[in-house]
mmCIF file of C-alpha atoms and ligand atoms in Angstrom:
data_model
loop_
_atom_site.group_PDB
_atom_site.id
_atom_site.type_symbol
_atom_site.label_atom_id
_atom_site.label_comp_id
_atom_site.label_asym_id
_atom_site.label_seq_id
_atom_site.Cartn_x
_atom_site.Cartn_y
_atom_site.Cartn_z
ATOM 1 C CA MET A 16 109.288 215.519 128.684
ATOM 2 C CA ASP A 17 109.020 214.796 132.390
ATOM 3 C CA SER A 18 107.013 211.905 133.707
ATOM 4 C CA GLN A 19 103.969 214.093 134.455
ATOM 5 C CA GLU A 20 103.825 215.261 130.850
ATOM 6 C CA GLN A 21 104.289 211.705 129.721
ATOM 7 C CA ASP A 22 101.297 210.649 131.809
ATOM 8 C CA LYS A 23 99.222 213.455 130.315
ATOM 9 C CA ALA A 24 100.101 212.408 126.777
ATOM 10 C CA PHE A 25 99.248 208.826 127.670
ATOM 11 C CA PHE A 26 95.849 209.660 129.102
ATOM 12 C CA LYS A 27 95.064 211.839 126.095
ATOM 13 C CA ALA A 28 95.815 209.006 123.691
ATOM 14 C CA PHE A 29 94.048 206.511 125.934
ATOM 15 C CA GLY A 30 90.993 208.751 126.091
ATOM 16 C CA LYS A 31 90.824 208.968 122.298
ATOM 17 C CA VAL A 32 90.974 205.196 121.915
ATOM 18 C CA GLY A 33 88.388 204.763 124.661
ATOM 19 C CA ALA A 34 86.025 207.249 123.033
ATOM 20 C CA GLY A 35 86.459 205.490 119.720
ATOM 21 C CA LEU A 36 85.570 202.137 121.273
ATOM 22 C CA VAL A 37 82.484 203.551 122.947
ATOM 23 C CA ALA A 38 81.335 205.033 119.624
ATOM 24 C CA LEU A 39 81.885 201.670 117.936
ATOM 25 C CA ALA A 40 79.889 199.870 120.629
ATOM 26 C CA VAL A 41 77.012 202.332 120.225
ATOM 27 C CA MET A 42 77.098 201.777 116.475
ATOM 28 C CA CYS A 43 76.993 197.991 116.899
ATOM 29 C CA VAL A 44 74.037 198.135 119.270
ATOM 30 C CA THR A 45 72.181 200.517 116.950
ATOM 31 C CA LEU A 46 72.812 198.258 113.977
ATOM 32 C CA ALA A 47 71.715 195.178 115.933
ATOM 33 C CA VAL A 48 68.484 196.904 116.932
ATOM 34 C CA ILE A 49 67.797 197.924 113.328
ATOM 35 C CA VAL A 50 68.503 194.459 111.930
ATOM 36 C CA ASN A 51 66.565 192.760 114.708
ATOM 37 C CA ASP A 52 63.600 195.068 114.152
ATOM 38 C CA LYS A 53 63.470 194.166 110.489
ATOM 39 C CA THR A 54 63.679 190.397 110.939
ATOM 40 C CA GLU A 55 62.052 189.828 114.297
ATOM 41 C CA HIS A 56 58.416 189.978 113.298
ATOM 42 C CA LYS A 57 58.924 187.967 110.180
ATOM 43 C CA ASN A 58 60.631 185.111 112.055
ATOM 44 C CA HIS A 59 58.531 185.084 115.177
ATOM 45 C CA ASP A 60 55.240 185.080 113.348
ATOM 46 C CA ASN A 61 56.324 182.287 111.082
ATOM 47 C CA ALA A 62 55.422 178.933 112.636
ATOM 48 C CA GLU A 63 57.621 177.149 110.150
ATOM 49 C CA ALA A 64 60.647 179.216 111.136
ATOM 50 C CA LEU A 65 59.913 178.590 114.814
ATOM 51 C CA ALA A 66 59.663 174.848 114.195
ATOM 52 C CA LEU A 67 62.994 174.940 112.384
ATOM 53 C CA VAL A 68 64.589 176.781 115.288
ATOM 54 C CA ALA A 69 63.122 174.278 117.747
ATOM 55 C CA GLU A 70 64.521 171.462 115.652
ATOM 56 C CA ARG A 71 67.961 173.049 115.608
ATOM 57 C CA LEU A 72 67.874 173.635 119.349
ATOM 58 C CA ALA A 73 66.643 170.134 120.152
ATOM 59 C CA PRO A 74 69.110 167.997 122.138
ATOM 60 C CA ILE A 75 71.008 165.389 120.145
ATOM 61 C CA GLY A 76 70.087 162.561 122.479
ATOM 62 C CA LYS A 77 67.176 161.903 124.766
ATOM 63 C CA VAL A 78 67.016 159.732 127.855
ATOM 64 C CA ILE A 79 64.105 157.357 127.510
ATOM 65 C CA THR A 80 62.386 156.853 130.844
ATOM 66 C CA ASP A 81 59.257 155.221 129.470
ATOM 67 C CA PRO A 82 59.864 151.426 129.525
ATOM 68 C CA SER A 83 57.249 150.808 126.829
ATOM 69 C CA ALA A 84 59.355 152.891 124.420
ATOM 70 C CA LEU A 85 62.191 150.389 124.841
ATOM 71 C CA ALA A 86 60.113 147.392 123.779
ATOM 72 C CA PRO A 87 60.514 147.803 119.986
ATOM 73 C CA VAL A 88 64.309 147.623 120.285
ATOM 74 C CA ALA A 89 64.119 144.405 122.281
ATOM 75 C CA THR A 90 61.792 142.731 119.780
ATOM 76 C CA ALA A 91 63.953 143.842 116.855
ATOM 77 C CA THR A 92 66.926 141.836 118.149
ATOM 78 C CA ALA A 93 64.735 138.854 119.042
ATOM 79 C CA ALA A 94 63.349 138.700 115.512
ATOM 80 C CA ASP A 95 66.776 138.658 113.885
ATOM 81 C CA GLU A 96 65.641 136.187 111.240
ATOM 82 C CA LYS A 97 63.350 138.667 109.540
ATOM 83 C CA PRO A 98 65.304 141.322 107.613
ATOM 84 C CA ALA A 99 64.872 144.760 109.178
ATOM 85 C CA GLN A 100 65.230 146.293 105.729
ATOM 86 C CA SER A 101 63.755 144.772 102.608
ATOM 87 C CA GLY A 102 66.043 143.620 99.799
ATOM 88 C CA ASP A 103 64.852 146.592 97.799
ATOM 89 C CA GLN A 104 65.897 149.001 100.579
ATOM 90 C CA VAL A 105 69.309 147.405 101.139
ATOM 91 C CA TYR A 106 69.993 147.265 97.416
ATOM 92 C CA ASN A 107 69.006 150.860 96.717
ATOM 93 C CA GLY A 108 70.694 152.174 99.863
ATOM 94 C CA LEU A 109 74.034 150.460 99.303
ATOM 95 C CA CYS A 110 74.563 147.765 96.678
ATOM 96 C CA ALA A 111 73.267 149.909 93.796
ATOM 97 C CA ALA A 112 76.189 152.298 94.314
ATOM 98 C CA CYS A 113 78.424 149.716 92.633
ATOM 99 C CA HIS A 114 76.098 147.209 91.024
ATOM 100 C CA ALA A 115 73.811 149.595 89.118
ATOM 101 C CA ALA A 116 76.590 150.915 86.876
ATOM 102 C CA GLY A 117 79.148 148.136 87.349
ATOM 103 C CA VAL A 118 81.661 150.186 89.336
ATOM 104 C CA MET A 119 85.048 148.426 89.659
ATOM 105 C CA ASN A 120 83.733 145.638 87.426
ATOM 106 C CA ALA A 121 80.935 144.752 89.801
ATOM 107 C CA PRO A 122 78.457 142.499 88.018
ATOM 108 C CA LYS A 123 75.761 144.839 86.724
ATOM 109 C CA THR A 124 72.195 144.512 87.872
ATOM 110 C CA GLY A 125 70.213 143.506 84.806
ATOM 111 C CA ASP A 126 73.067 141.577 83.202
ATOM 112 C CA LYS A 127 71.117 138.334 83.240
ATOM 113 C CA ASP A 128 73.751 136.135 81.592
ATOM 114 C CA HIS A 129 76.484 137.241 83.988
ATOM 115 C CA TRP A 130 74.314 136.735 87.053
ATOM 116 C CA LYS A 131 73.109 133.351 85.781
ATOM 117 C CA LYS A 132 76.726 132.263 85.525
ATOM 118 C CA LEU A 133 77.580 133.557 89.026
ATOM 119 C CA LEU A 134 74.447 131.938 90.424
ATOM 120 C CA ASP A 135 75.411 128.570 88.959
ATOM 121 C CA GLU A 136 79.013 128.889 90.122
ATOM 122 C CA ALA A 137 77.946 129.735 93.656
ATOM 123 C CA GLY A 138 75.408 126.933 93.704
ATOM 124 C CA GLY A 139 72.376 129.139 94.292
ATOM 125 C CA VAL A 140 71.212 132.228 96.171
ATOM 126 C CA ASP A 141 72.645 131.005 99.484
ATOM 127 C CA GLY A 142 76.071 130.577 97.903
ATOM 128 C CA LEU A 143 75.972 134.084 96.435
ATOM 129 C CA THR A 144 74.826 135.425 99.784
ATOM 130 C CA LYS A 145 77.820 133.796 101.483
ATOM 131 C CA ILE A 146 80.191 135.487 99.005
ATOM 132 C CA ALA A 147 78.445 138.834 99.520
ATOM 133 C CA ILE A 148 78.817 138.406 103.301
ATOM 134 C CA SER A 149 82.505 137.513 103.265
ATOM 135 C CA GLY A 150 83.445 139.784 100.333
ATOM 136 C CA LYS A 151 85.417 139.054 97.188
ATOM 137 C CA ASN A 152 88.210 141.179 95.696
ATOM 138 C CA ALA A 153 86.801 144.705 95.297
ATOM 139 C CA MET A 154 83.443 143.578 96.686
ATOM 140 C CA PRO A 155 83.600 144.589 100.375
ATOM 141 C CA PRO A 156 82.186 142.212 103.015
ATOM 142 C CA ARG A 157 78.447 142.932 103.376
ATOM 143 C CA GLY A 158 78.816 145.629 100.733
ATOM 144 C CA GLY A 159 80.779 147.663 103.275
ATOM 145 C CA ASN A 160 78.067 147.894 105.929
ATOM 146 C CA ALA A 161 78.889 145.454 108.732
ATOM 147 C CA ALA A 162 75.618 146.348 110.450
ATOM 148 C CA LEU A 163 73.566 144.528 107.811
ATOM 149 C CA SER A 164 72.307 141.134 108.931
ATOM 150 C CA ASP A 165 72.707 137.915 106.943
ATOM 151 C CA ALA A 166 68.980 138.049 106.219
ATOM 152 C CA GLU A 167 69.292 141.572 104.819
ATOM 153 C CA ILE A 168 72.195 140.585 102.535
ATOM 154 C CA HIS A 169 70.210 137.546 101.415
ATOM 155 C CA ALA A 170 67.217 139.746 100.596
ATOM 156 C CA ALA A 171 69.426 142.196 98.685
ATOM 157 C CA VAL A 172 70.977 139.400 96.613
ATOM 158 C CA GLU A 173 67.507 138.062 95.846
ATOM 159 C CA HIS A 174 66.404 141.552 94.835
ATOM 160 C CA MET A 175 69.423 141.948 92.532
ATOM 161 C CA LEU A 176 68.754 138.581 90.865
ATOM 162 C CA LYS A 177 65.085 139.363 90.447
ATOM 163 C CA ALA A 178 65.926 142.762 88.934
ATOM 164 C CA SER A 179 68.193 140.908 86.501
ATOM 165 C CA GLY A 180 65.337 138.664 85.397
ATOM 166 C CA LEU A 181 66.376 135.572 87.354
HETATM 167 C C1 HEC B 2 82.066 149.165 96.648
HETATM 168 C C2 HEC B 2 81.354 148.563 95.581
HETATM 169 C C3 HEC B 2 80.374 147.466 95.907
HETATM 170 C C4 HEC B 2 79.294 147.510 96.750
HETATM 171 C C5 HEC B 2 78.827 148.685 97.603
HETATM 172 C C6 HEC B 2 78.654 146.237 96.665
HETATM 173 N N1 HEC B 2 79.337 145.429 95.789
HETATM 174 FE FE1 HEC B 2 78.868 143.496 95.321
HETATM 175 N N2 HEC B 2 80.499 143.408 94.102
HETATM 176 C C7 HEC B 2 81.381 144.440 93.851
HETATM 177 C C8 HEC B 2 82.417 143.987 92.945
HETATM 178 C C9 HEC B 2 83.567 144.814 92.431
HETATM 179 C C10 HEC B 2 82.120 142.633 92.638
HETATM 180 C C11 HEC B 2 82.918 141.691 91.752
HETATM 181 C C12 HEC B 2 83.892 140.950 92.605
HETATM 182 C C13 HEC B 2 84.756 140.013 91.780
HETATM 183 O O1 HEC B 2 84.192 139.106 91.158
HETATM 184 O O2 HEC B 2 85.953 140.232 91.744
HETATM 185 C C14 HEC B 2 80.896 142.313 93.374
HETATM 186 C C15 HEC B 2 80.275 141.069 93.337
HETATM 187 C C16 HEC B 2 79.107 140.754 94.020
HETATM 188 C C17 HEC B 2 78.453 139.482 93.967
HETATM 189 C C18 HEC B 2 78.891 138.290 93.120
HETATM 190 C C19 HEC B 2 79.918 137.491 93.842
HETATM 191 C C20 HEC B 2 80.409 136.377 92.948
HETATM 192 O O3 HEC B 2 81.378 136.637 92.232
HETATM 193 O O4 HEC B 2 79.838 135.312 92.973
HETATM 194 C C21 HEC B 2 77.363 139.558 94.775
HETATM 195 C C22 HEC B 2 76.341 138.437 95.046
HETATM 196 C C23 HEC B 2 77.336 140.865 95.333
HETATM 197 N N3 HEC B 2 78.416 141.566 94.863
HETATM 198 C C24 HEC B 2 76.383 141.323 96.205
HETATM 199 C C25 HEC B 2 76.356 142.589 96.749
HETATM 200 C C26 HEC B 2 75.350 143.036 97.668
HETATM 201 C C27 HEC B 2 74.190 142.194 98.150
HETATM 202 C C28 HEC B 2 75.673 144.317 97.991
HETATM 203 C C29 HEC B 2 74.931 145.243 98.933
HETATM 204 C C30 HEC B 2 74.721 144.757 100.268
HETATM 205 C C31 HEC B 2 76.879 144.671 97.284
HETATM 206 N N4 HEC B 2 77.249 143.595 96.532
HETATM 207 C C32 HEC B 2 77.512 145.901 97.359
HETATM 208 C C33 HEC B 2 81.323 145.697 94.389
HETATM 209 C C34 HEC B 2 80.388 146.144 95.297
#
């Protein structure tokens, strides 16, 4: 085979592959058109679907340029004394994970005798709150959420005692 024949053979093979790729591309486009045709109307007419798409496309963060929108954040830090979440919310969102069923020997909510004993040992709700804030053995500091304020932990402890009949 001289080099000219070699070239010919190459172009023949190359042409076949090229033709195959073009056919594949045409098939893909045709399929896309068919699929799109079937789903397009359904999705575009459906306000719910559009809202979902808008939600998915929404940016993760937004720059707030309206100063009045910043006010609530400022007041939230100023009023640190008042718990942002109620004891009920903190308890159900976090503490219940261990204290509802007594995971890792956590004192169970509702076990009145046990909590009465702990309450006496700690010298009251404030004492128990201090322990809950600093942690004790398997009990993580602040139940594992360092973002909770002292007031929120206090409210959660109160909620747990109340739910135990104390
Ligand atoms: C990861 C599991 C876990 C979570 C979550 C958790 N606790 Fe506990 N907690 C424990 C365990 C275990 C103990 C028992 C510690 C010990 O006595 O060794 C305990 C004990 C306590 C005690 C009694 C301390 C004492 O012995 O006087 C209080 C009060 C308490 N937790 C409050 C809370 C509050 C409030 C929350 C939610 C903010 C919370 N815990 C979340 C596991 C947990």
